[in-house]
C-alpha positions as CSV (number, residue, x, y, z in Angstrom):
1,M,13.8,-5.8,-25.4
2,N,12.1,-8.9,-24.0
3,L,11.7,-8.0,-20.3
4,E,10.1,-11.3,-19.4
5,E,13.1,-13.2,-20.7
6,L,15.5,-10.8,-19.1
7,F,13.9,-11.4,-15.8
8,I,14.0,-15.2,-16.1
9,Q,17.7,-14.9,-17.0
10,N,18.6,-12.8,-14.0
11,K,16.2,-13.9,-11.3
12,E,18.2,-14.6,-8.1
13,S,17.2,-18.1,-7.1
14,L,18.6,-17.9,-3.5
15,I,16.0,-15.5,-2.3
16,E,12.3,-15.8,-2.5
17,G,9.1,-15.3,-0.5
18,R,8.3,-12.5,2.0
19,Y,10.8,-13.1,4.8
20,L,14.1,-11.7,3.8
21,T,16.7,-11.0,6.5
22,L,20.4,-10.0,6.5
23,D,21.2,-13.8,6.6
24,S,19.3,-14.1,3.3
25,I,21.3,-11.5,1.4
26,T,24.8,-11.8,3.0
27,P,25.8,-14.9,0.8
28,L,24.8,-12.8,-2.3
29,L,27.0,-9.9,-1.2
30,E,29.9,-12.2,-0.6
31,R,30.0,-13.5,-4.1
32,N,33.4,-13.0,-5.8
33,N,32.0,-10.8,-8.6
34,I,30.1,-8.6,-6.1
35,K,32.0,-8.4,-2.8
36,K,34.8,-6.1,-4.2
37,N,32.2,-3.4,-4.6
38,V,30.5,-4.0,-1.2
39,K,31.2,-2.1,2.0
40,I,29.7,-1.6,5.4
41,I,28.5,2.0,5.7
42,G,27.0,1.8,9.2
43,E,25.1,-0.2,11.8
44,S,21.5,-0.6,12.9
45,V,20.1,-0.1,16.4
46,L,21.0,-3.7,17.2
47,E,24.5,-3.3,15.6
48,A,23.7,-5.3,12.4
49,P,25.8,-4.1,9.5
50,I,24.2,-1.9,6.8
51,Y,25.8,-2.7,3.4
52,S,26.1,-0.6,0.3
53,Y,27.0,-1.9,-3.2
54,Q,28.4,0.5,-5.8
55,V,29.2,-0.3,-9.4
56,G,29.5,1.4,-12.7
57,T,31.6,4.2,-14.2
58,G,29.0,6.4,-15.7
59,K,28.5,10.1,-15.0
60,T,24.8,9.8,-14.1
61,K,24.7,8.6,-10.4
62,I,21.7,6.5,-9.3
63,F,21.0,6.0,-5.6
64,L,18.7,3.1,-4.6
65,W,17.6,1.8,-1.2
66,S,15.2,-1.0,-0.2
67,Q,13.7,-2.5,3.0
68,M,13.6,0.9,4.8
69,H,10.5,-0.9,6.2
70,G,11.7,-4.3,7.4
71,N,8.7,-6.3,6.2
72,E,8.8,-4.9,2.7
73,S,11.1,-7.3,0.8
74,T,9.7,-7.5,-2.7
75,T,11.9,-4.7,-4.1
76,T,15.0,-6.2,-2.3
77,K,14.5,-9.3,-4.4
78,A,14.0,-7.2,-7.6
79,L,17.1,-5.1,-6.7
80,F,19.3,-8.3,-6.5
81,D,17.8,-9.5,-9.8
82,F,18.9,-6.2,-11.3
83,I,22.4,-6.5,-9.7
84,N,22.6,-9.9,-11.4
85,L,21.8,-8.2,-14.7
86,L,24.6,-5.6,-14.1
87,N,27.0,-8.5,-13.5
88,S,25.9,-10.5,-16.5
89,E,28.6,-9.1,-18.9
90,T,25.9,-8.7,-21.6
91,D,25.8,-5.8,-24.0
92,L,23.0,-4.3,-21.9
93,A,25.0,-4.6,-18.7
94,K,28.0,-3.0,-20.3
95,E,25.9,-0.2,-21.6
96,L,24.3,0.5,-18.3
97,L,27.5,0.3,-16.4
98,G,29.1,2.8,-18.8
99,A,26.2,5.2,-18.6
100,F,25.5,5.1,-14.8
101,T,27.1,4.7,-11.4
102,F,24.8,2.8,-9.1
103,S,24.9,3.0,-5.4
104,C,22.5,0.5,-3.7
105,I,21.6,-0.1,0.0
106,P,19.7,-3.4,-0.3
107,M,18.5,-3.6,3.3
108,L,18.5,-0.3,5.2
109,N,16.5,-1.8,8.2
110,P,18.1,-5.2,9.0
111,D,16.6,-5.2,12.5
112,G,13.0,-4.7,11.2
113,A,13.7,-7.3,8.5
114,K,14.6,-9.9,11.2
115,L,11.6,-9.0,13.4
116,Y,9.3,-8.7,10.3
117,T,8.2,-5.2,11.3
118,R,7.7,-2.0,9.4
119,A,9.7,0.0,12.1
120,N,13.2,-0.5,13.3
121,A,14.2,-2.0,16.6
122,N,13.3,1.3,18.4
123,D,9.8,1.1,16.9
124,V,10.5,4.1,14.7
125,D,9.3,4.4,11.2
126,L,12.4,5.4,9.3
127,N,10.3,7.0,6.6
128,R,9.2,9.6,9.1
129,D,12.6,10.3,10.4
130,S,14.3,12.2,7.5
131,Q,14.4,15.5,9.3
132,T,15.2,14.8,12.9
133,L,17.4,11.8,12.0
134,T,17.0,10.2,15.5
135,Q,17.9,6.7,14.3
136,P,21.2,5.3,13.2
137,E,19.7,3.9,10.0
138,S,18.3,7.3,9.1
139,K,21.8,8.8,9.6
140,V,23.4,6.2,7.5
141,L,21.0,6.8,4.6
142,R,21.5,10.6,4.8
143,A,25.3,10.3,5.0
144,A,25.3,8.0,2.0
145,F,23.1,10.4,0.0
146,E,25.3,13.4,0.8
147,E,28.6,11.5,0.0
148,F,27.3,10.0,-3.3
149,E,25.6,13.2,-4.5
150,P,23.1,11.3,-6.8
151,H,21.3,12.6,-9.9
152,F,18.3,10.3,-9.2
153,C,17.0,8.5,-6.1
154,F,14.9,5.4,-6.1
155,N,13.0,4.8,-2.8
156,L,11.8,1.1,-3.0
157,H,8.9,-0.1,-0.9
158,D,6.0,-2.6,-0.7
159,Q,2.3,-1.7,-0.2
160,R,-0.5,-3.8,1.3
161,T,-3.0,-5.9,-0.5
162,I,-5.8,-3.4,0.4
163,F,-4.8,-1.1,-2.4
164,G,-6.5,-1.1,-5.8
165,V,-6.3,1.0,-8.9
166,S,-9.0,3.5,-8.2
167,D,-12.5,1.8,-8.5
168,T,-11.5,-0.5,-11.3
169,G,-11.6,-3.7,-9.3
170,K,-7.9,-4.4,-10.2
171,P,-5.2,-4.6,-7.7
172,A,-2.4,-2.0,-7.6
173,T,0.4,-4.4,-8.6
174,M,2.9,-1.5,-9.0
175,S,2.4,2.0,-7.9
176,F,4.7,5.0,-8.3
177,L,5.0,8.5,-6.9
178,A,7.0,11.6,-7.8
179,P,7.0,13.0,-4.2
180,S,6.0,16.6,-3.6
181,Y,8.7,19.1,-2.6
182,N,6.3,21.6,-1.0
183,E,2.9,21.8,0.7
184,E,1.3,23.2,-2.5
185,R,2.4,20.0,-4.4
186,E,3.8,22.2,-7.2
187,V,5.8,20.9,-10.1
188,N,9.3,22.3,-10.4
189,E,12.1,21.1,-12.7
190,T,13.3,18.5,-10.2
191,R,9.8,17.0,-9.6
192,L,9.1,17.2,-13.4
193,Q,12.1,14.9,-14.1
194,S,10.6,12.3,-11.7
195,I,7.1,12.7,-13.3
196,N,8.4,12.3,-16.8
197,L,10.4,9.2,-15.9
198,I,7.4,7.6,-14.2
199,A,5.2,8.3,-17.3
200,G,7.8,6.4,-19.3
201,I,7.9,3.5,-16.9
202,N,4.1,3.3,-16.9
203,D,4.0,3.1,-20.7
204,V,6.3,0.0,-20.5
205,L,4.5,-1.8,-17.7
206,Q,1.0,-1.2,-19.2
207,Q,2.1,-3.8,-21.8
208,Y,2.5,-6.4,-19.1
209,I,0.0,-5.5,-16.4
210,P,-2.6,-3.3,-18.1
211,G,-4.8,-1.4,-15.6
212,Q,-2.8,-2.6,-12.6
213,I,-0.6,0.4,-12.1
214,G,-1.5,3.1,-9.6
215,R,-0.3,6.5,-8.6
216,F,0.5,6.9,-4.9
217,D,-0.8,9.8,-2.8
218,D,1.4,12.9,-3.2
219,S,0.5,14.7,0.0
220,F,3.6,16.5,1.2
221,N,5.4,15.4,4.4
222,I,8.9,16.7,4.8
223,N,9.5,14.0,7.4
224,C,9.3,11.4,4.6
225,I,12.6,10.7,2.9
226,G,11.3,11.0,-0.7
227,D,9.8,14.4,0.0
228,T,13.1,15.5,1.7
229,F,15.3,14.5,-1.2
230,Q,12.9,16.0,-3.7
231,F,13.0,19.2,-1.6
232,L,16.8,19.1,-1.7
233,G,16.7,19.1,-5.5
234,V,17.3,15.5,-6.5
235,P,14.6,13.8,-8.6
236,T,13.2,11.0,-6.5
237,L,10.9,8.1,-7.5
238,L,8.9,6.1,-5.0
239,F,8.2,2.4,-6.0
240,E,5.4,0.6,-4.2
241,A,5.3,-3.1,-5.0
242,G,1.7,-4.4,-4.5
243,H,-0.5,-7.4,-5.0
244,F,-0.8,-9.5,-8.2
245,Q,-3.5,-12.1,-8.4
246,D,-2.8,-15.1,-6.1
247,D,0.7,-13.8,-5.5
248,Y,1.0,-13.5,-1.8
249,L,4.7,-14.3,-1.8
250,R,5.2,-11.4,-4.3
251,E,7.2,-13.5,-6.8
252,E,5.2,-12.2,-9.8
253,T,5.3,-8.6,-8.4
254,R,9.0,-9.0,-8.1
255,K,9.2,-9.4,-11.8
256,F,7.3,-6.2,-12.5
257,A,9.5,-4.3,-10.0
258,F,12.6,-5.6,-11.9
259,M,11.0,-4.5,-15.2
260,A,10.4,-1.0,-13.8
261,L,14.0,-0.7,-12.7
262,V,15.4,-1.9,-16.1
263,S,12.9,0.4,-17.9
264,S,14.0,3.4,-15.8
265,F,17.6,3.2,-16.8
266,T,17.1,2.3,-20.4
267,I,14.7,5.3,-20.7
268,L,17.3,7.5,-19.1
269,N,20.2,6.1,-21.1
270,E,18.4,6.4,-24.4
271,N,17.1,9.8,-23.5
272,D,13.7,8.5,-24.4
273,I,12.0,10.5,-21.6
274,V,8.5,11.7,-22.1
275,S,8.5,15.5,-22.6
276,N,6.2,17.3,-20.2
277,G,4.6,14.1,-19.0
278,I,2.4,15.7,-16.3
279,D,-0.9,14.8,-18.1
280,K,0.3,11.2,-18.6
281,Y,1.4,11.0,-15.0
282,L,-1.9,12.4,-13.7
283,N,-3.8,10.0,-15.9
284,I,-2.4,7.1,-13.9
285,P,-5.3,6.3,-11.6
286,Q,-4.7,6.9,-7.9
287,N,-4.3,4.1,-5.4
288,K,-7.4,3.5,-3.3
289,V,-8.2,1.3,-0.4
290,V,-10.8,-0.9,-2.0
291,F,-9.7,-4.5,-1.4
292,Y,-10.0,-7.2,1.2
293,D,-8.2,-10.5,0.9
294,F,-11.5,-12.3,1.3
295,M,-15.1,-11.3,0.7
296,Y,-18.1,-13.5,1.4
297,K,-21.4,-12.3,-0.1
298,N,-25.0,-13.0,0.6
299,V,-24.5,-14.9,3.8
300,K,-27.4,-15.7,6.1
301,I,-26.7,-14.8,9.7
302,N,-29.0,-15.4,12.7
303,Y,-28.9,-12.5,15.2
304,D,-31.0,-13.7,18.2
305,G,-33.7,-15.3,16.0
306,I,-33.6,-12.5,13.3
307,E,-32.1,-13.7,10.1
308,I,-30.4,-11.3,7.7
309,I,-28.5,-11.6,4.5
310,T,-25.3,-9.7,4.6
311,N,-21.6,-9.7,3.6
312,F,-18.4,-10.0,5.6
313,A,-14.7,-9.7,4.8
314,A,-11.5,-11.2,6.1
315,Q,-7.9,-10.1,5.9
316,Y,-4.6,-11.9,6.2
317,K,-2.4,-11.0,9.1
318,E,1.2,-11.8,8.3
319,E,2.6,-13.4,11.5
320,L,6.2,-14.4,12.1
321,I,6.1,-17.8,13.8
322,E,9.2,-19.9,14.4
323,G,11.1,-18.1,11.6
324,Q,8.3,-18.5,9.0
325,I,5.7,-16.0,7.8
326,C,2.3,-17.4,8.3
327,F,-0.7,-15.9,6.5
328,N,-3.6,-16.1,9.1
329,A,-7.0,-14.9,8.0
330,Y,-9.1,-12.9,10.5
331,I,-12.6,-11.4,10.0
332,I,-12.3,-7.6,10.0
333,E,-15.6,-6.2,8.6
334,V,-19.3,-7.1,8.4
335,G,-21.9,-5.1,6.4
336,D,-22.9,-4.3,2.8
337,L,-19.2,-3.6,1.8
338,E,-20.4,-1.6,-1.2
339,N,-17.6,-0.4,-3.5
340,Y,-15.2,-2.9,-2.1
341,F,-13.6,-6.0,-3.8
342,G,-12.1,-9.2,-2.6
343,H,-9.0,-10.9,-4.0
344,Y,-11.0,-14.0,-3.2
345,E,-14.8,-13.7,-3.4
346,F,-17.4,-16.3,-2.6
347,D,-21.1,-15.9,-3.1
348,A,-22.9,-17.9,-0.4
349,E,-26.3,-17.5,-2.2
350,G,-28.1,-17.3,1.2
351,A,-26.3,-20.1,2.9
352,S,-26.4,-20.0,6.7
353,Y,-23.3,-19.1,8.6
354,K,-22.1,-21.2,11.5
355,D,-18.9,-21.5,13.5
356,D,-17.5,-23.1,16.7
357,F,-18.1,-20.0,18.8
358,T,-21.2,-17.7,18.6
359,N,-22.4,-18.5,15.0
360,I,-21.9,-14.9,14.2
361,P,-18.8,-13.5,12.3
362,N,-17.1,-11.4,14.9
363,I,-14.4,-8.9,14.3
364,N,-10.8,-10.3,14.9
365,Q,-12.1,-13.9,14.9
366,K,-10.2,-16.4,12.8
367,A,-11.9,-17.0,9.4
368,D,-12.8,-20.6,10.2
369,F,-16.6,-21.3,9.7
370,Y,-19.2,-23.3,7.9
371,L,-21.9,-22.5,5.3
372,N,-25.0,-24.7,5.4
373,D,-23.0,-27.3,7.4
374,N,-21.5,-28.8,4.2
375,L,-18.9,-26.1,3.3
376,H,-16.1,-25.8,5.7
377,F,-13.9,-22.8,5.5
378,V,-10.5,-22.9,7.2
379,N,-8.2,-19.9,7.2
380,G,-10.5,-18.1,4.8
381,L,-10.6,-20.9,2.1
382,I,-12.8,-23.9,1.5
383,K,-11.3,-27.0,3.0
384,K,-10.7,-29.6,0.4
């Protein structure tokens, strides 16, 4: 199966970029071939509708939800690409629809999506609310889970650009987790099913993004929804869509998330599951916080007449301004930065740092500065 070609054929052209709201996806849910399987299953804090889409006649029931965190939209795009595949009337689509019943919540947190925040409108992280169920969105998800009685759950998220694949210097473009079901992080039959499936997905994706797949931390927290569903005996997979080189809009990462979804269900359908894949799973390197968006090396800085050569780093802050996501770079660290990497790295080779303020790179200052007067950096990059 050519997954690259499959993605191109099914990519949903009406949604792109990082800022996806309910207004972005409503036209997709109202399409004639989709709307008959769409229903409103609840409301958010601000009374926005929460939609589900259910399709397929197969005995294996798959439950997927995305944008539990409002500013994590990559897997929502990938989910709609996958829904397009299911509606393509191809042999693959017919095969999947006959083998599975899919129940999808494409945007669990529409208020957070509109505000471009991780939390909901009550400033609650829904992924820490699986036990107390204080929020309407959490109650909707739990009710949908209990009514559908799935055989597998897919918890779809984004992760920040700070994560790399261990100390390899490669970004964690996709990361996966078979959540723990107890404090001891033991492997029972339920968790083993998640582990074996992730091992199979990793085998596929390594062909496309070798060395750029990570394993998410499996510390147990019963307040997290994945840990809860695993504890309740339903194999659950966490997807974390991360950074691909120069892909801040996550359009390349979207492709790999789509590939991971397709691979999951072809593996399950063909019963091509890795047997006892614990070693393969544990050999996937762990996510590690090792990246900055920008790193500037060997910069000369004058501290009250004392010149030193050092490094500093900047990070994008994603800011919602007049309905647009703006990537604004701010200085966040100064020092040797040993064992860290930059998605963009610049070796100043001893050039002198200057700016329009104190001529010292201060924390939380915009990354606008000069090197040796002749190189002007604006928002982290050299001004052309």
